Coordinates of C-alpha atoms in Angstrom, one line a residue:
Chain A
X1311 CA 30.8 39.5 50.7
X1312 CA 33.9 40.8 48.9
X1313 CA 32.9 40.7 45.2
X1314 CA 29.4 41.8 45.7
X1315 CA 29.2 44.0 42.6
X1316 CA 30.6 41.2 40.4
X1317 CA 28.1 38.6 41.9
X1318 CA 25.1 40.8 41.4
X1319 CA 26.1 41.7 37.9
X1320 CA 26.8 38.1 37.0
X1321 CA 23.3 37.1 38.4
X1322 CA 21.6 39.9 36.4
X1323 CA 23.2 38.6 33.2
X1324 CA 22.3 35.0 34.2
X1325 CA 18.8 35.9 34.7
X1326 CA 18.6 38.0 31.5
X1327 CA 19.9 34.9 29.5
X1328 CA 17.6 32.4 31.0
X1329 CA 14.5 34.6 30.6
X1330 CA 15.7 35.5 27.1
X1331 CA 13.0 33.3 25.1
X1332 CA 10.2 35.0 27.1
X1333 CA 11.4 38.6 26.7
X1334 CA 12.2 37.9 23.0
X1335 CA 8.7 36.7 22.4
X1336 CA 7.2 39.7 24.3
X1337 CA 9.2 42.1 22.4
X1338 CA 8.3 40.3 19.0
X1339 CA 4.7 40.7 20.0
X1340 CA 4.2 36.8 20.2
X1341 CA 2.1 35.5 23.0
X1342 CA 1.5 32.1 24.5
X1343 CA -2.0 32.0 23.0
X1344 CA -2.6 28.7 20.9
X1345 CA -3.0 29.2 17.2
X1346 CA -6.3 30.0 15.4
X1347 CA -7.2 26.7 13.6
X1348 CA -9.6 26.7 10.6
X1349 CA -12.7 24.9 11.7
X1350 CA -14.8 22.9 9.3
X1351 CA -17.3 25.2 7.5
X1352 CA -20.4 23.2 8.5
X1353 CA -19.9 22.4 12.2
X1354 CA -20.9 18.7 12.5
X1355 CA -19.9 15.7 14.6
X1356 CA -16.3 14.4 14.2
X1357 CA -15.7 10.8 14.0
X1358 CA -15.0 10.9 17.8
X1359 CA -15.3 13.7 20.4
X1360 CA -13.4 16.9 19.9
X1361 CA -11.6 16.3 23.3
X1362 CA -10.5 12.8 22.2
X1363 CA -9.3 14.0 18.7
X1364 CA -7.3 16.9 20.1
X1365 CA -5.5 14.6 22.4
X1366 CA -5.4 11.3 20.5
X1367 CA -5.9 11.7 16.8
X1368 CA -2.7 10.2 16.2
X1369 CA -3.5 7.1 17.9
X1370 CA -6.9 7.0 16.0
X1371 CA -5.1 7.5 12.8
X1372 CA -2.6 4.6 13.5
X1373 CA -5.4 2.4 14.5
X1374 CA -7.2 3.3 11.2
X1375 CA -4.0 2.4 9.4
X1376 CA -3.8 -1.0 10.9
X1377 CA -7.5 -1.6 10.4
X1378 CA -7.3 -0.9 6.7
X1379 CA -3.9 -2.4 5.8
X1380 CA -3.7 -5.3 8.0
X1381 CA -7.4 -6.3 8.7
X1382 CA -9.2 -5.1 5.6
X1383 CA -11.6 -3.1 7.7
X1384 CA -12.6 0.0 5.7
X1385 CA -15.5 1.5 7.8
X1386 CA -15.5 3.4 11.1
X1387 CA -18.8 4.4 12.6
X1388 CA -20.2 4.7 9.1
X1389 CA -17.3 6.7 7.7
X1390 CA -14.9 5.5 5.2
X1391 CA -11.5 5.0 6.8
X1392 CA -9.2 7.5 5.1
X1393 CA -7.2 10.4 6.2
X1394 CA -7.1 12.1 2.8
X1395 CA -10.6 11.2 1.5
X1396 CA -12.6 11.5 4.7
X1397 CA -11.0 13.9 7.1
X1398 CA -9.1 16.2 4.6
X1399 CA -11.9 16.2 1.9
X1400 CA -14.9 16.4 4.1
X1401 CA -13.9 18.5 7.0
X1402 CA -10.4 19.7 7.5
X1403 CA -9.8 20.9 3.9
X1404 CA -6.8 23.0 4.5
X1405 CA -3.8 21.3 5.7
X1406 CA -1.9 24.6 6.2
X1407 CA -4.5 26.1 8.4
X1408 CA -5.4 23.1 10.4
X1409 CA -2.7 20.3 10.6
X1410 CA 0.3 22.5 10.1
X1411 CA -0.6 25.4 12.4
X1412 CA -1.1 23.4 15.4
X1413 CA 2.0 20.9 14.6
X1414 CA 4.2 24.1 14.2
X1415 CA 3.0 25.5 17.4
X1416 CA 3.7 22.6 19.6
X1417 CA 6.8 21.7 17.7
X1418 CA 5.9 18.3 16.4
X1419 CA 8.6 16.6 14.3
X1420 CA 7.0 15.2 11.2
X1421 CA 4.4 13.7 11.0
X1422 CA 5.3 12.0 7.8
X1423 CA 1.8 11.2 6.7
X1424 CA 2.0 13.6 3.7
X1425 CA 5.2 12.2 2.4
X1426 CA 3.1 9.5 0.9
X1427 CA -0.5 10.4 1.3
X1428 CA -1.7 13.1 -1.1
X1429 CA -3.3 16.4 0.1
X1430 CA -6.6 16.5 -1.9
X1431 CA -6.2 20.3 -2.3
X1432 CA -2.8 19.7 -4.1
X1433 CA -4.7 17.7 -6.6
X1434 CA -7.5 20.3 -7.0
X1435 CA -4.8 23.1 -7.5
X1436 CA -2.9 21.0 -10.1
X1437 CA -6.1 20.4 -12.0
X1438 CA -6.8 24.2 -12.3
Chain B
X960 CA -32.0 -45.8 19.3
X961 CA -28.7 -46.7 20.6
X962 CA -25.7 -45.0 18.9
X963 CA -23.3 -47.7 17.5
X964 CA -19.6 -47.1 17.1
X965 CA -20.2 -47.4 13.3
X966 CA -23.1 -44.8 13.4
X967 CA -21.1 -42.4 15.5
X968 CA -18.0 -42.4 13.1
X969 CA -20.3 -42.0 10.2
X970 CA -22.1 -39.0 11.7
X971 CA -18.7 -37.5 12.9
X972 CA -17.2 -37.8 9.5
X973 CA -20.3 -36.2 7.7
X974 CA -20.2 -33.3 10.1
X975 CA -16.4 -32.7 9.4
X976 CA -17.3 -32.8 5.6
X977 CA -20.1 -30.2 6.1
X978 CA -17.7 -27.9 8.1
X979 CA -15.1 -28.1 5.3
X980 CA -17.5 -27.3 2.7
X981 CA -19.2 -24.3 4.2
X982 CA -19.7 -21.6 1.7
X983 CA -17.8 -18.4 2.0
X984 CA -14.5 -20.2 2.5
X985 CA -11.6 -18.0 2.2
X986 CA -10.8 -17.0 -1.6
X987 CA -7.5 -17.5 -3.2
X988 CA -6.9 -14.9 -5.7
X989 CA -5.1 -16.0 -9.0
X990 CA -4.5 -14.7 -12.4
X991 CA -4.3 -16.3 -15.9
X992 CA -2.5 -14.5 -18.6
X993 CA -3.3 -15.6 -22.2
X994 CA 0.0 -14.8 -24.2
X995 CA -1.6 -15.4 -27.5
X996 CA -4.3 -12.8 -26.9
X997 CA -1.6 -10.5 -25.4
X998 CA 0.4 -10.7 -28.6
X999 CA -2.5 -9.6 -30.8
X1000 CA -2.0 -5.9 -30.3
X1001 CA 1.8 -5.3 -30.9
X1002 CA 3.3 -2.9 -28.5
X1003 CA 0.2 -2.4 -26.3
X1004 CA 1.1 -1.1 -22.8
X1005 CA -2.5 -0.3 -21.7
X1006 CA -2.4 -2.7 -18.7
X1007 CA 1.0 -1.2 -17.6
X1008 CA -0.2 2.4 -18.0
X1009 CA -3.5 1.9 -16.2
X1010 CA -1.6 0.2 -13.3
X1011 CA 1.0 2.8 -13.0
X1012 CA -1.5 5.6 -13.2
X1013 CA -3.8 4.0 -10.6
X1014 CA -1.1 3.5 -8.0
X1015 CA 1.0 6.7 -8.6
X1016 CA 4.1 4.6 -9.7
X1017 CA 7.1 6.8 -10.5
X1018 CA 8.4 6.8 -14.1
X1019 CA 12.0 6.8 -13.8
X1020 CA 14.2 6.1 -17.0
X1021 CA 17.4 5.0 -15.1
X1022 CA 17.1 1.3 -15.1
X1023 CA 19.1 1.1 -12.0
X1024 CA 16.5 3.1 -10.2
X1025 CA 13.3 2.4 -12.0
X1026 CA 10.1 1.4 -10.3
X1027 CA 7.6 -0.9 -11.9
X1028 CA 4.7 -2.9 -10.8
X1029 CA 3.9 -4.6 -14.1
X1030 CA 6.0 -4.8 -17.2
X1031 CA 6.9 -6.7 -20.3
X1032 CA 10.0 -8.9 -20.5
X1033 CA 11.2 -11.2 -23.4
X1034 CA 9.7 -14.5 -23.1
X1035 CA 13.0 -16.4 -23.0
X1036 CA 13.9 -14.3 -19.9
X1037 CA 10.6 -15.2 -18.3
X1038 CA 10.8 -18.9 -19.1
X1039 CA 14.4 -19.7 -19.6
X1040 CA 13.7 -23.4 -19.9
X1041 CA 11.2 -22.9 -22.7
X1042 CA 13.5 -20.5 -24.7
X1043 CA 13.5 -22.7 -27.7
X1044 CA 9.9 -22.2 -28.5
X1045 CA 8.3 -19.9 -31.3
X1046 CA 7.3 -17.5 -28.4
X1047 CA 11.0 -16.7 -28.0
X1048 CA 11.6 -13.1 -28.7
X1049 CA 8.0 -12.1 -28.0
X1050 CA 7.1 -10.2 -24.8
X1051 CA 5.5 -11.7 -21.8
X1052 CA 3.7 -9.5 -19.2
X1053 CA 5.2 -10.0 -15.6
X1054 CA 4.3 -8.8 -12.2
X1055 CA 4.4 -10.0 -8.6
X1056 CA 3.4 -13.7 -8.7
X1057 CA 1.7 -13.6 -5.4
X1058 CA 3.4 -16.8 -4.5
X1059 CA 1.8 -19.6 -2.2
X1060 CA 5.2 -19.8 -0.6
X1061 CA 6.7 -16.3 -0.9
X1062 CA 10.3 -16.1 -0.1
X1063 CA 10.1 -12.2 0.3
X1064 CA 7.8 -12.7 3.3
X1065 CA 10.1 -15.2 4.8
X1066 CA 13.0 -12.7 4.9
X1067 CA 11.1 -9.5 5.8
X1068 CA 12.4 -8.7 9.3
X1069 CA 9.6 -6.2 10.2
X1070 CA 6.5 -7.9 8.9
X1071 CA 6.0 -5.1 6.3
X1072 CA 5.2 -7.8 3.7
X1073 CA 2.9 -10.8 4.5
X1074 CA 0.5 -13.2 2.9
X1075 CA -3.1 -12.4 3.4
X1076 CA -5.6 -15.1 3.9
X1077 CA -6.9 -14.5 0.3
X1078 CA -3.4 -15.3 -0.9
X1079 CA -2.4 -11.7 -1.9
X1080 CA 1.2 -10.9 -0.9
X1081 CA 0.6 -7.6 0.8
X1082 CA 2.7 -4.8 1.9
X1083 CA 2.6 -2.2 4.7
X1084 CA 4.7 0.6 3.4
X1085 CA 4.5 2.3 6.8
X1086 CA 6.5 -0.5 8.3
X1087 CA 9.0 -1.0 5.5
X1088 CA 12.5 0.1 6.6
X1089 CA 14.2 -0.4 3.1
X1090 CA 16.5 -3.2 4.1
X1091 CA 15.9 -4.8 0.5
X1092 CA 16.0 -8.3 1.9
X1093 CA 12.8 -9.0 -0.1
X1094 CA 14.3 -7.6 -3.3
X1095 CA 17.2 -10.0 -3.0
X1096 CA 14.8 -12.8 -2.1
X1097 CA 12.3 -12.5 -4.9
X1098 CA 13.4 -14.7 -7.6
X1099 CA 11.2 -12.9 -10.3
X1100 CA 12.6 -9.4 -9.7
X1101 CA 9.1 -8.1 -8.9
X1102 CA 10.0 -5.7 -6.2
X1103 CA 11.4 -2.1 -6.8
X1104 CA 13.2 0.0 -4.3
X1105 CA 12.8 3.8 -4.1
X1106 CA 16.2 5.3 -4.2
X1107 CA 14.8 8.8 -3.9
X1108 CA 11.5 10.5 -3.3
X1109 CA 9.3 9.1 -6.0
X1110 CA 6.6 11.9 -6.0
X1111 CA 8.5 14.3 -8.4
X1112 CA 8.5 11.4 -10.9
X1113 CA 4.9 10.6 -10.8
X1114 CA 3.4 12.3 -14.1
X1115 CA -0.2 12.8 -12.8
X1116 CA -0.9 12.3 -9.1
X1117 CA -4.0 10.1 -8.3
X1118 CA -5.4 11.7 -5.1
X1119 CA -7.2 8.4 -4.3
X1120 CA -3.9 6.5 -3.7
X1121 CA -0.8 7.4 -1.9
X1122 CA 2.7 7.6 -3.5
X1123 CA 5.6 5.9 -1.5
X1124 CA 8.6 7.6 0.2
X1125 CA 12.3 7.3 -0.3
X1126 CA 13.7 4.1 1.1
X1127 CA 10.7 2.1 0.8
X1128 CA 10.2 -1.2 -1.4
X1129 CA 7.0 -1.5 -3.4
X1130 CA 5.4 -4.0 -5.9
X1131 CA 2.0 -5.0 -7.3
X1132 CA -0.7 -5.5 -4.7
X1133 CA -3.2 -7.4 -6.8
X1134 CA -5.2 -4.1 -6.6
X1135 CA -6.4 -5.0 -3.1
X1136 CA -7.9 -1.5 -2.8
X1137 CA -10.1 -2.3 -5.9
X1138 CA -11.0 -5.8 -4.9
X1139 CA -12.2 -4.4 -1.5
X1140 CA -14.8 -2.4 -3.6
X1141 CA -15.8 -5.2 -5.6
X1142 CA -13.8 -4.2 -8.8
X1143 CA -11.3 -6.1 -10.9
X1144 CA -7.7 -5.2 -10.9
X1145 CA -6.8 -2.3 -13.2
X1146 CA -4.9 -4.3 -15.7
X1147 CA -7.5 -7.0 -16.1
X1148 CA -10.3 -4.2 -16.5
X1149 CA -8.5 -2.2 -19.1
X1150 CA -6.9 -4.9 -21.4
X1151 CA -8.7 -4.6 -24.8
X1152 CA -8.1 -8.3 -25.8
X1153 CA -9.2 -9.6 -22.4
X1154 CA -6.0 -11.5 -22.2
X1155 CA -6.0 -11.4 -18.3
X1156 CA -8.4 -13.6 -16.3
X1157 CA -8.6 -12.8 -12.7
X1158 CA -10.6 -14.7 -9.9
X1159 CA -10.6 -17.3 -7.2
X1160 CA -8.1 -20.1 -7.8
X1161 CA -11.0 -22.8 -7.9
X1162 CA -13.0 -20.8 -10.2
X1163 CA -10.1 -20.5 -12.8
X1164 CA -9.6 -24.4 -12.7
X1165 CA -11.8 -25.1 -15.8
X1166 CA -9.5 -22.7 -18.0
X1167 CA -6.3 -24.2 -16.4
X1168 CA -7.5 -27.7 -17.1
X1169 CA -8.4 -27.0 -20.8
X1170 CA -5.3 -24.8 -21.8
X1171 CA -1.7 -25.8 -21.5
X1172 CA -0.1 -23.3 -18.9
X1173 CA 3.1 -22.6 -17.3
X1174 CA 4.2 -20.9 -14.1
X1175 CA 7.5 -19.1 -13.6
X1176 CA 10.4 -21.1 -12.2
X1177 CA 8.3 -23.9 -10.5
X1178 CA 11.3 -25.7 -9.5
X1179 CA 11.8 -23.2 -6.7
X1180 CA 8.7 -24.4 -5.0
X1181 CA 7.3 -20.8 -4.6
X1182 CA 4.2 -21.9 -6.3
X1183 CA 3.2 -18.6 -8.1
X1184 CA -0.4 -17.8 -8.6
X1185 CA 0.0 -16.2 -12.0
X1186 CA -0.5 -18.9 -14.9
X1187 CA 0.6 -18.3 -18.4
X1188 CA -1.4 -19.8 -21.3
X1189 CA 1.2 -20.5 -24.0

């Protein structure tokens, strides 16, 4: 091989660049550990199993939306169907420490729920 | 006993009638506005305020961008063919007519607005793409478009109801969220003169038969479900 030095130097630069995100996060002290989410204060049963909610809460919310808006069904397993009045008032009271932390970690674009639906904590703070 | 042809037909007809008259048949919501009672309190806007507060309706001064669910309009604008009556110049309360043949529903390309079984012309704001076909189709100007994010223009946020977002059309919903809880629409409940009567179309028939009433632009065949006692 004639340009051995050049080839190895080029490879080193290439490897350095391609592993940059990993080395950058290591240097910044960030790890791949998932974010700590604020759990509901009194640990109770959610409207569905934790595993299902973790994976498919968005499907459940879309089903809920269609049930209320289209079919006029407002109860689900005895709970009132409402993102803000049930989920966010009774259990997951902090949007920042529950919804946003995970959405930011996995890089979810949106969701746009809160463009229209009102965070109950925002109302409580406005009253104070 | 042998069933004759005559008996069979009579029994069949009776059975059909029984099915048709089953209780719990779908309601058909309608509203009667008594303009005489409405005019008793000059400049009263209680129904408008209650509605807009309950539904987080943005208060925008600019008439080209304003959002409104229920408002007052001069009588001669609401009923152009009755403009030469003593009511001309007085205000008339107007809102979505929840038409029996709603033109807005026919033009909506996404099914974001549709007529429910109980007659309410409902909206699914999740599905509205902001094309404004419905705004153009509505002959009563009952629909408003959000040209910007409406939330900064809502004076006091009601946490029990969502706002809308930029690029979405909105209008009166006949307070379907209150009807689901067995409550009357906010405007009906708050009116100090009880000028607005709300209920099933059939139950309102006695009032409509007794008092002379008008519907807006009947010649268009949209069959509004808001009746004005004049």
